[in-house]
Coordinates of N, CA, C and O in Angstrom, one line a residue:
X1 N -25.0 -17.5 -11.1 CA -25.5 -18.2 -9.9 C -24.6 -19.3 -9.5 O -24.1 -20.1 -10.3
X2 N -24.3 -19.3 -8.2 CA -23.4 -20.4 -7.7 C -24.1 -21.7 -7.5 O -25.2 -21.7 -6.9
X3 N -23.6 -22.7 -7.9 CA -24.2 -24.0 -7.7 C -23.8 -24.6 -6.4 O -22.6 -24.5 -6.0
X4 N -24.7 -25.3 -5.8 CA -24.4 -26.0 -4.5 C -24.4 -25.0 -3.3 O -24.2 -25.5 -2.2
X5 N -24.7 -23.8 -3.5 CA -24.8 -22.8 -2.4 C -26.2 -22.7 -1.9 O -27.0 -22.0 -2.6
X6 N -26.6 -23.4 -0.9 CA -28.0 -23.4 -0.4 C -28.4 -22.2 0.4 O -29.5 -21.9 0.6
X7 N -27.4 -21.5 1.0 CA -27.7 -20.4 1.9 C -27.4 -19.0 1.2 O -26.8 -18.1 1.8
X8 N -27.9 -18.8 0.0 CA -27.6 -17.6 -0.7 C -28.6 -16.5 -0.3 O -28.2 -15.3 -0.4
X9 N -29.7 -16.8 0.4 CA -30.5 -15.7 0.9 C -31.0 -16.1 2.3 O -31.4 -17.2 2.6
X10 N -30.9 -15.1 3.2 CA -31.4 -15.2 4.5 C -32.3 -14.0 4.7 O -31.9 -12.9 4.5
X11 N -33.5 -14.3 5.0 CA -34.5 -13.2 5.2 C -34.6 -12.7 6.6 O -34.9 -11.5 6.8
X12 N -34.2 -13.5 7.5 CA -34.3 -13.1 8.9 C -33.1 -12.4 9.4 O -32.0 -13.0 9.3
X13 N -33.2 -11.3 10.0 CA -32.1 -10.5 10.5 C -31.4 -11.2 11.7 O -30.2 -11.2 11.8
X14 N -32.2 -12.0 12.5 CA -31.6 -12.7 13.6 C -30.7 -13.8 13.1 O -29.6 -14.1 13.6
X15 N -31.1 -14.5 12.0 CA -30.3 -15.6 11.4 C -29.0 -15.0 10.8 O -27.9 -15.6 11.0
X16 N -29.2 -13.9 10.2 CA -28.0 -13.2 9.5 C -27.0 -12.8 10.6 O -25.8 -13.0 10.4
X17 N -27.5 -12.3 11.7 CA -26.6 -11.9 12.8 C -25.9 -13.1 13.4 O -24.6 -13.0 13.6
X18 N -26.6 -14.2 13.6 CA -25.9 -15.4 14.2 C -24.9 -15.9 13.2 O -23.8 -16.3 13.6
X19 N -25.2 -15.9 11.9 CA -24.3 -16.4 10.9 C -23.0 -15.5 10.8 O -21.9 -15.9 10.7
X20 N -23.3 -14.2 10.9 CA -22.2 -13.2 10.8 C -21.3 -13.3 12.0 O -20.1 -13.1 11.9
X21 N -21.9 -13.5 13.2 CA -21.1 -13.7 14.4 C -20.2 -14.9 14.3 O -19.0 -14.8 14.7
X22 N -20.7 -16.0 13.8 CA -19.9 -17.1 13.5 C -18.8 -16.9 12.5 O -17.6 -17.3 12.7
X23 N -19.1 -16.1 11.5 CA -18.2 -15.8 10.4 C -17.0 -14.9 11.0 O -15.9 -15.1 10.7
X24 N -17.4 -14.0 11.9 CA -16.4 -13.1 12.5 C -15.6 -13.8 13.6 O -14.4 -13.5 13.9
X25 N -16.2 -14.8 14.3 CA -15.5 -15.5 15.4 C -14.5 -16.4 14.8 O -13.5 -16.7 15.5
X26 N -14.7 -16.9 13.6 CA -13.8 -17.9 13.0 C -12.4 -17.3 12.8 O -11.4 -17.9 13.1
X27 N -12.4 -16.0 12.3 CA -11.1 -15.3 12.1 C -11.5 -13.8 12.0 O -12.6 -13.5 11.7
X28 N -10.5 -13.0 12.2 CA -10.7 -11.5 12.2 C -11.1 -11.2 10.7 O -10.6 -11.7 9.8
X29 N -12.1 -10.3 10.6 CA -12.6 -9.8 9.3 C -12.6 -8.3 9.3 O -12.8 -7.6 10.3
X30 N -12.5 -7.8 8.0 CA -12.7 -6.3 7.9 C -14.2 -6.1 7.7 O -15.0 -7.0 7.3
X31 N -14.6 -4.8 7.9 CA -16.0 -4.5 7.7 C -16.4 -4.7 6.3 O -17.6 -5.1 6.0
X32 N -15.5 -4.4 5.3 CA -15.8 -4.6 3.9 C -16.1 -6.1 3.6 O -17.1 -6.4 2.9
X33 N -15.4 -7.0 4.2 CA -15.6 -8.5 4.0 C -17.0 -8.9 4.6 O -17.7 -9.6 3.9
X34 N -17.3 -8.4 5.8 CA -18.5 -8.8 6.4 C -19.7 -8.2 5.6 O -20.7 -8.8 5.4
X35 N -19.6 -6.9 5.2 CA -20.6 -6.3 4.4 C -20.9 -7.1 3.2 O -22.0 -7.3 2.8
X36 N -19.8 -7.5 2.5 CA -20.0 -8.3 1.2 C -20.7 -9.6 1.5 O -21.6 -10.0 0.8
X37 N -20.3 -10.2 2.6 CA -21.0 -11.5 3.0 C -22.4 -11.3 3.3 O -23.3 -12.1 2.9
X38 N -22.8 -10.2 4.0 CA -24.2 -10.0 4.4 C -25.0 -9.7 3.1 O -26.1 -10.2 3.0
X39 N -24.4 -9.0 2.1 CA -25.1 -8.8 0.9 C -25.3 -10.1 0.2 O -26.4 -10.4 -0.4
X40 N -24.3 -10.9 0.2 CA -24.4 -12.3 -0.4 C -25.5 -13.1 0.2 O -26.1 -13.9 -0.5
X41 N -25.7 -12.9 1.5 CA -26.8 -13.6 2.2 C -28.1 -13.0 2.0 O -29.1 -13.4 2.6
X42 N -28.2 -11.9 1.3 CA -29.5 -11.3 1.0 C -29.9 -10.1 1.9 O -31.0 -9.6 1.8
X43 N -29.0 -9.6 2.7 CA -29.3 -8.5 3.6 C -29.1 -7.2 2.8 O -28.2 -7.1 1.9
X44 N -30.0 -6.2 3.0 CA -29.9 -4.9 2.3 C -30.2 -3.8 3.2 O -30.9 -4.0 4.3
X45 N -29.8 -2.6 2.9 CA -30.3 -1.4 3.5 C -30.1 -1.3 5.0 O -29.0 -1.6 5.5
X46 N -31.1 -0.9 5.7 CA -31.1 -0.6 7.2 C -30.8 -1.9 7.9 O -30.0 -1.9 8.9
X47 N -31.3 -3.0 7.5 CA -31.1 -4.3 8.2 C -29.6 -4.7 8.2 O -29.0 -5.1 9.2
X48 N -29.0 -4.5 7.0 CA -27.6 -4.7 6.9 C -26.8 -3.9 7.8 O -25.9 -4.3 8.6
X49 N -27.1 -2.6 7.9 CA -26.4 -1.6 8.8 C -26.6 -2.0 10.2 O -25.7 -1.9 11.1
X50 N -27.8 -2.4 10.6 CA -28.1 -2.8 12.0 C -27.3 -4.0 12.4 O -26.8 -4.1 13.5
X51 N -27.2 -5.0 11.5 CA -26.4 -6.2 11.8 C -24.9 -5.8 12.0 O -24.2 -6.3 12.9
X52 N -24.4 -5.0 11.1 CA -23.0 -4.5 11.2 C -22.8 -3.8 12.5 O -21.8 -4.0 13.2
X53 N -23.7 -2.9 12.9 CA -23.6 -2.2 14.1 C -23.6 -3.1 15.3 O -22.8 -2.9 16.3
X54 N -24.5 -4.1 15.3 CA -24.5 -5.1 16.4 C -23.2 -5.8 16.5 O -22.7 -6.1 17.6
X55 N -22.6 -6.2 15.4 CA -21.3 -6.9 15.4 C -20.2 -6.0 16.0 O -19.4 -6.5 16.7
X56 N -20.3 -4.8 15.7 CA -19.3 -3.8 16.2 C -19.5 -3.6 17.7 O -18.5 -3.7 18.5
X57 N -20.7 -3.4 18.1 CA -21.0 -3.2 19.6 C -20.6 -4.4 20.4 O -20.1 -4.3 21.5
X58 N -20.9 -5.6 19.9 CA -20.6 -6.9 20.6 C -19.1 -7.3 20.4 O -18.8 -8.4 20.8
X59 N -18.3 -6.5 19.7 CA -16.9 -6.7 19.5 C -16.6 -7.9 18.7 O -15.5 -8.5 18.8
X60 N -17.5 -8.3 17.8 CA -17.2 -9.4 16.9 C -16.4 -8.8 15.7 O -15.7 -9.5 15.0
X61 N -16.6 -7.5 15.5 CA -16.0 -6.8 14.4 C -15.3 -5.6 14.9 O -15.8 -4.7 15.5
X62 N -13.9 -5.6 14.7 CA -13.1 -4.5 15.1 C -12.0 -4.3 14.1 O -11.1 -5.1 13.9
X63 N -12.2 -3.2 13.4 CA -11.3 -2.9 12.2 C -9.8 -2.7 12.6 O -9.0 -3.2 11.9
X64 N -9.6 -2.1 13.8 CA -8.2 -1.9 14.2 C -7.6 -3.2 14.6 O -6.4 -3.5 14.3
X65 N -8.3 -4.1 15.3 CA -7.8 -5.4 15.7 C -7.5 -6.2 14.4 O -6.5 -6.9 14.3
X66 N -8.4 -6.1 13.4 CA -8.3 -6.9 12.2 C -7.0 -6.4 11.5 O -6.2 -7.2 11.1
X67 N -6.8 -5.1 11.4 CA -5.7 -4.5 10.7 C -4.3 -4.9 11.3 O -3.4 -5.3 10.6
X68 N -4.3 -4.9 12.6 CA -3.0 -5.3 13.3 C -2.8 -6.7 13.2 O -1.6 -7.1 12.9
X69 N -3.8 -7.6 13.2 CA -3.6 -9.0 13.1 C -3.2 -9.3 11.6 O -2.3 -10.1 11.4
X70 N -3.8 -8.7 10.7 CA -3.4 -8.9 9.3 C -2.0 -8.5 9.0 O -1.2 -9.2 8.4
X71 N -1.6 -7.3 9.5 CA -0.2 -6.8 9.3 C 0.8 -7.8 10.0 O 1.8 -8.2 9.4
X72 N 0.5 -8.2 11.2 CA 1.5 -9.1 11.9 C 1.5 -10.5 11.2 O 2.6 -11.1 11.1
X73 N 0.4 -10.9 10.7 CA 0.4 -12.2 10.1 C 1.1 -12.2 8.7 O 1.9 -13.1 8.4
X74 N 0.8 -11.2 7.9 CA 1.5 -11.1 6.6 C 3.0 -10.9 6.8 O 3.8 -11.4 6.0
X75 N 3.4 -10.1 7.8 CA 4.8 -9.9 8.0 C 5.5 -11.2 8.6 O 6.5 -11.7 8.1
X76 N 4.8 -11.7 9.6 CA 5.4 -12.9 10.4 C 5.5 -14.2 9.6 O 6.4 -14.9 9.6
X77 N 4.4 -14.4 8.8 CA 4.3 -15.7 8.1 C 4.8 -15.6 6.7 O 5.6 -16.4 6.2
X78 N 4.3 -14.6 5.9 CA 4.6 -14.5 4.5 C 5.8 -13.6 4.3 O 6.3 -13.5 3.1
X79 N 6.3 -12.9 5.3 CA 7.5 -12.0 5.2 C 7.3 -10.9 4.2 O 8.1 -10.6 3.4
X80 N 6.1 -10.3 4.3 CA 5.8 -9.2 3.4 C 6.3 -7.9 4.1 O 6.3 -7.8 5.3
X81 N 6.7 -6.9 3.2 CA 7.1 -5.6 3.7 C 5.9 -4.7 3.9 O 4.7 -5.1 3.5
X82 N 6.1 -3.5 4.4 CA 5.0 -2.6 4.8 C 4.2 -2.1 3.5 O 3.0 -1.9 3.6
X83 N 4.9 -2.0 2.4 CA 4.2 -1.5 1.2 C 3.2 -2.5 0.7 O 2.0 -2.2 0.5
X84 N 3.5 -3.8 0.7 CA 2.6 -4.8 0.3 C 1.5 -5.0 1.3 O 0.3 -5.3 0.9
X85 N 1.8 -4.9 2.6 CA 0.8 -5.0 3.6 C -0.2 -3.9 3.5 O -1.4 -4.1 3.6
X86 N 0.3 -2.7 3.3 CA -0.5 -1.5 3.1 C -1.5 -1.7 1.9 O -2.7 -1.4 2.0
X87 N -1.0 -2.2 0.8 CA -1.9 -2.5 -0.3 C -2.9 -3.5 0.0 O -4.1 -3.4 -0.4
X88 N -2.6 -4.6 0.7 CA -3.5 -5.6 1.1 C -4.6 -5.0 2.0 O -5.8 -5.3 1.9
X89 N -4.2 -4.1 3.0 CA -5.2 -3.5 3.9 C -6.1 -2.6 3.1 O -7.3 -2.5 3.4
X90 N -5.6 -1.8 2.1 CA -6.4 -0.9 1.3 C -7.5 -1.7 0.6 O -8.6 -1.3 0.4
X91 N -7.1 -2.9 0.0 CA -8.0 -3.8 -0.7 C -9.1 -4.3 0.2 O -10.2 -4.5 -0.2
X92 N -8.8 -4.4 1.5 CA -9.8 -4.9 2.5 C -10.7 -3.7 3.0 O -11.5 -3.9 3.8
X93 N -10.4 -2.5 2.5 CA -11.2 -1.4 2.9 C -10.9 -0.7 4.2 O -11.8 -0.1 4.8
X94 N -9.7 -0.9 4.7 CA -9.3 -0.4 6.0 C -9.0 1.1 5.9 O -8.2 1.5 5.0
X95 N -9.5 2.0 6.7 CA -9.3 3.4 6.6 C -7.8 3.7 6.9 O -7.1 3.0 7.6
X96 N -7.3 4.8 6.3 CA -5.8 5.1 6.3 C -5.3 5.3 7.8 O -4.2 4.8 8.1
X97 N -6.1 5.9 8.7 CA -5.7 6.1 10.0 C -5.4 4.8 10.7 O -4.4 4.6 11.4
X98 N -6.3 3.8 10.5 CA -6.1 2.5 11.2 C -5.0 1.7 10.5 O -4.2 1.0 11.1
X99 N -4.9 1.9 9.2 CA -3.9 1.2 8.4 C -2.5 1.6 8.9 O -1.6 0.8 9.1
X100 N -2.3 2.9 9.1 CA -1.0 3.4 9.6 C -0.7 2.9 11.0 O 0.5 2.5 11.3
X101 N -1.7 2.8 11.9 CA -1.5 2.2 13.2 C -1.0 0.8 13.1 O -0.1 0.4 13.8
X102 N -1.6 0.0 12.2 CA -1.2 -1.4 12.0 C 0.2 -1.5 11.5 O 1.0 -2.4 12.0
X103 N 0.6 -0.6 10.6 CA 1.9 -0.7 10.0 C 3.0 -0.3 11.1 O 4.1 -0.9 11.1
X104 N 2.7 0.7 11.9 CA 3.6 1.1 13.0 C 3.7 0.1 14.1 O 4.6 0.2 14.9
X105 N 2.7 -0.8 14.2 CA 2.7 -1.8 15.2 C 3.8 -2.9 15.0 O 4.2 -3.7 15.9
X106 N 4.3 -2.9 13.7 CA 5.4 -3.9 13.4 C 6.7 -3.4 14.0 O 7.1 -2.2 13.9
X107 N 7.4 -4.3 14.7 CA 8.7 -3.9 15.3 C 9.8 -3.6 14.3 O 10.0 -4.4 13.4
X108 N 10.4 -2.5 14.4 CA 11.4 -2.0 13.5 C 12.6 -2.9 13.4 O 13.2 -3.2 12.3
X109 N 13.1 -3.4 14.6 CA 14.2 -4.3 14.6 C 13.9 -5.6 13.9 O 14.7 -6.1 13.1
X110 N 12.8 -6.2 14.2 CA 12.3 -7.4 13.5 C 12.2 -7.2 12.0 O 12.6 -8.1 11.2
X111 N 11.7 -6.1 11.7 CA 11.5 -5.7 10.3 C 12.8 -5.7 9.5 O 13.0 -6.4 8.4
X112 N 13.8 -5.0 10.1 CA 15.1 -5.0 9.4 C 15.8 -6.3 9.4 O 16.5 -6.7 8.4
X113 N 15.7 -7.1 10.5 CA 16.3 -8.4 10.6 C 15.7 -9.3 9.5 O 16.4 -10.1 8.8
X114 N 14.4 -9.3 9.3 CA 13.7 -10.1 8.3 C 14.2 -9.7 6.9 O 14.4 -10.5 6.1
X115 N 14.3 -8.4 6.7 CA 14.7 -7.9 5.4 C 16.2 -8.4 5.1 O 16.4 -8.9 4.0
X116 N 17.0 -8.3 6.1 CA 18.4 -8.8 5.9 C 18.5 -10.3 5.7 O 19.2 -10.8 4.8
X117 N 17.7 -11.0 6.4 CA 17.6 -12.5 6.2 C 17.1 -12.9 4.8 O 17.7 -13.7 4.2
X118 N 16.1 -12.2 4.4 CA 15.6 -12.4 3.0 C 16.6 -12.1 2.0 O 16.8 -12.9 1.0
X119 N 17.3 -11.0 2.2 CA 18.4 -10.6 1.2 C 19.5 -11.6 1.2 O 19.9 -12.0 0.1
X120 N 20.0 -12.0 2.3 CA 21.1 -13.0 2.3 C 20.7 -14.3 1.7 O 21.4 -15.0 1.0
X121 N 19.4 -14.8 2.1 CA 18.9 -16.0 1.5 C 18.8 -16.0 0.0 O 19.3 -16.9 -0.7
X122 N 18.3 -14.9 -0.5 CA 18.1 -14.8 -2.0 C 19.4 -14.6 -2.6 O 19.7 -15.2 -3.7
X123 N 20.3 -13.9 -2.1 CA 21.7 -13.7 -2.7 C 22.4 -15.0 -2.7 O 23.2 -15.2 -3.7
X124 N 22.2 -15.9 -1.8 CA 22.8 -17.2 -1.8 C 22.4 -18.1 -2.9 O 23.2 -19.0 -3.3
X125 N 21.2 -17.9 -3.4 CA 20.7 -18.8 -4.4 C 20.8 -18.2 -5.8 O 20.4 -18.9 -6.8
X126 N 21.2 -16.9 -5.9 CA 21.2 -16.3 -7.2 C 22.4 -16.7 -8.0 O 23.5 -16.9 -7.5
X127 N 22.2 -16.9 -9.3 CA 23.2 -17.4 -10.2 C 24.0 -16.2 -10.9 O 25.0 -16.5 -11.6
X128 N 23.5 -15.0 -10.8 CA 24.1 -13.9 -11.4 C 25.6 -13.6 -11.0 O 25.8 -13.5 -9.8
X129 N 26.5 -13.5 -11.9 CA 27.9 -13.2 -11.6 C 28.2 -11.8 -11.6 O 29.1 -11.3 -10.8
X130 N 27.5 -11.0 -12.4 CA 27.8 -9.5 -12.5 C 27.2 -8.9 -11.2 O 26.0 -9.0 -10.9
X131 N 28.1 -8.3 -10.4 CA 27.6 -7.7 -9.1 C 26.6 -6.6 -9.2 O 25.7 -6.6 -8.3
X132 N 26.6 -5.8 -10.2 CA 25.6 -4.8 -10.4 C 24.3 -5.4 -10.8 O 23.3 -5.0 -10.2
X133 N 24.3 -6.3 -11.7 CA 23.0 -7.0 -12.1 C 22.5 -7.8 -10.9 O 21.2 -7.8 -10.7
X134 N 23.3 -8.4 -10.1 CA 22.9 -9.2 -8.9 C 22.2 -8.2 -7.9 O 21.2 -8.6 -7.4
X135 N 22.8 -7.1 -7.7 CA 22.3 -6.1 -6.8 C 20.9 -5.6 -7.3 O 19.9 -5.5 -6.5
X136 N 20.8 -5.3 -8.6 CA 19.5 -4.9 -9.1 C 18.4 -5.9 -9.0 O 17.3 -5.6 -8.6
X137 N 18.8 -7.2 -9.2 CA 17.8 -8.3 -9.1 C 17.4 -8.5 -7.7 O 16.2 -8.7 -7.4
X138 N 18.4 -8.3 -6.8 CA 18.1 -8.4 -5.3 C 17.1 -7.3 -4.9 O 16.2 -7.6 -4.1
X139 N 17.4 -6.1 -5.3 CA 16.6 -5.0 -4.9 C 15.2 -5.2 -5.5 O 14.2 -5.0 -4.8
X140 N 15.1 -5.6 -6.8 CA 13.8 -5.8 -7.4 C 13.0 -6.9 -6.6 O 11.8 -6.8 -6.4
X141 N 13.7 -8.0 -6.2 CA 13.0 -9.1 -5.5 C 12.5 -8.6 -4.2 O 11.3 -8.8 -3.8
X142 N 13.3 -7.8 -3.4 CA 12.8 -7.3 -2.1 C 11.7 -6.2 -2.3 O 10.8 -6.2 -1.4
X143 N 11.8 -5.5 -3.3 CA 10.7 -4.5 -3.6 C 9.4 -5.3 -3.9 O 8.3 -4.9 -3.5
X144 N 9.5 -6.4 -4.6 CA 8.4 -7.2 -4.9 C 7.7 -7.8 -3.6 O 6.5 -8.1 -3.6
X145 N 8.6 -8.0 -2.6 CA 8.1 -8.5 -1.3 C 7.4 -7.4 -0.5 O 6.9 -7.6 0.6
X146 N 7.6 -6.1 -1.0 CA 6.9 -5.0 -0.3 C 7.8 -4.2 0.6 O 7.3 -3.4 1.4
X147 N 9.1 -4.3 0.5 CA 10.0 -3.5 1.3 C 10.3 -2.2 0.7 O 10.4 -2.1 -0.6
X148 N 10.6 -1.2 1.5 CA 10.9 0.1 1.0 C 12.4 0.2 0.5 O 13.3 -0.4 1.1
X149 N 12.6 0.9 -0.6 CA 13.9 0.9 -1.3 C 15.0 1.4 -0.4 O 16.1 0.8 -0.4
X150 N 14.7 2.5 0.4 CA 15.8 3.0 1.2 C 16.2 1.9 2.3 O 17.4 1.8 2.6
X151 N 15.3 1.2 2.8 CA 15.6 0.2 3.8 C 16.3 -1.0 3.2 O 17.2 -1.6 3.8
X152 N 15.9 -1.3 1.9 CA 16.6 -2.4 1.2 C 18.1 -2.1 1.0 O 18.9 -2.9 1.3
X153 N 18.3 -0.8 0.6 CA 19.7 -0.4 0.4 C 20.5 -0.4 1.7 O 21.7 -0.8 1.7
X154 N 19.9 0.0 2.8 CA 20.5 -0.1 4.1 C 20.8 -1.6 4.5 O 21.9 -1.9 5.0
X155 N 19.9 -2.5 4.3 CA 20.1 -3.9 4.6 C 21.2 -4.5 3.7 O 22.0 -5.3 4.2
X156 N 21.2 -4.1 2.5 CA 22.3 -4.7 1.6 C 23.7 -4.2 2.0 O 24.6 -5.0 2.0
X157 N 23.7 -2.9 2.4 CA 25.0 -2.4 2.9 C 25.4 -3.1 4.2 O 26.6 -3.4 4.4
X158 N 24.5 -3.2 5.1 CA 24.8 -3.9 6.4 C 25.2 -5.3 6.2 O 25.9 -5.9 7.0
X159 N 24.7 -6.0 5.2 CA 25.0 -7.4 5.0 C 26.1 -7.6 4.0 O 26.4 -8.7 3.6
X160 N 26.8 -6.5 3.6 CA 27.9 -6.5 2.7 C 27.5 -7.1 1.3 O 28.3 -7.9 0.7
X161 N 26.3 -6.8 0.9 CA 25.8 -7.3 -0.4 C 25.8 -6.2 -1.4 O 25.2 -6.3 -2.5
X162 N 26.5 -5.1 -1.1 CA 26.6 -4.0 -2.0 C 27.3 -4.4 -3.2 O 27.9 -4.3 -4.0

């Protein structure tokens, strides 16, 4: 039981809808996040589904909009690659069809430019003197950021970091 949480149960569907609308208006949410929150607030069964439907109809909840914003935010701010973004969206319960749309909404030129920038920046601070080990560490770092191996190798070649 959470201490200090006074709104753990909401019996009224109207109250739950108002609170969920505020929750969704604050920032984009996935259906899975909203469903979890409604359950946390005491909503179950048909009432929960009705509230979700109402949120979708009134455009407070839009899975495609959420996925595109998530992808662009994680790429633009955190500099994540498509693999890591895909994993994050899967954890949020986004369907594959929508997930693919969100990933393809990222600009390919920006994507490669970001990858090259990250590679050059990391290569500049690495202490490794052995070029093979340095390349392996660089590839591992960029894979950890969620970038695809084939694109990493292209970026390294283009940046003369081979």
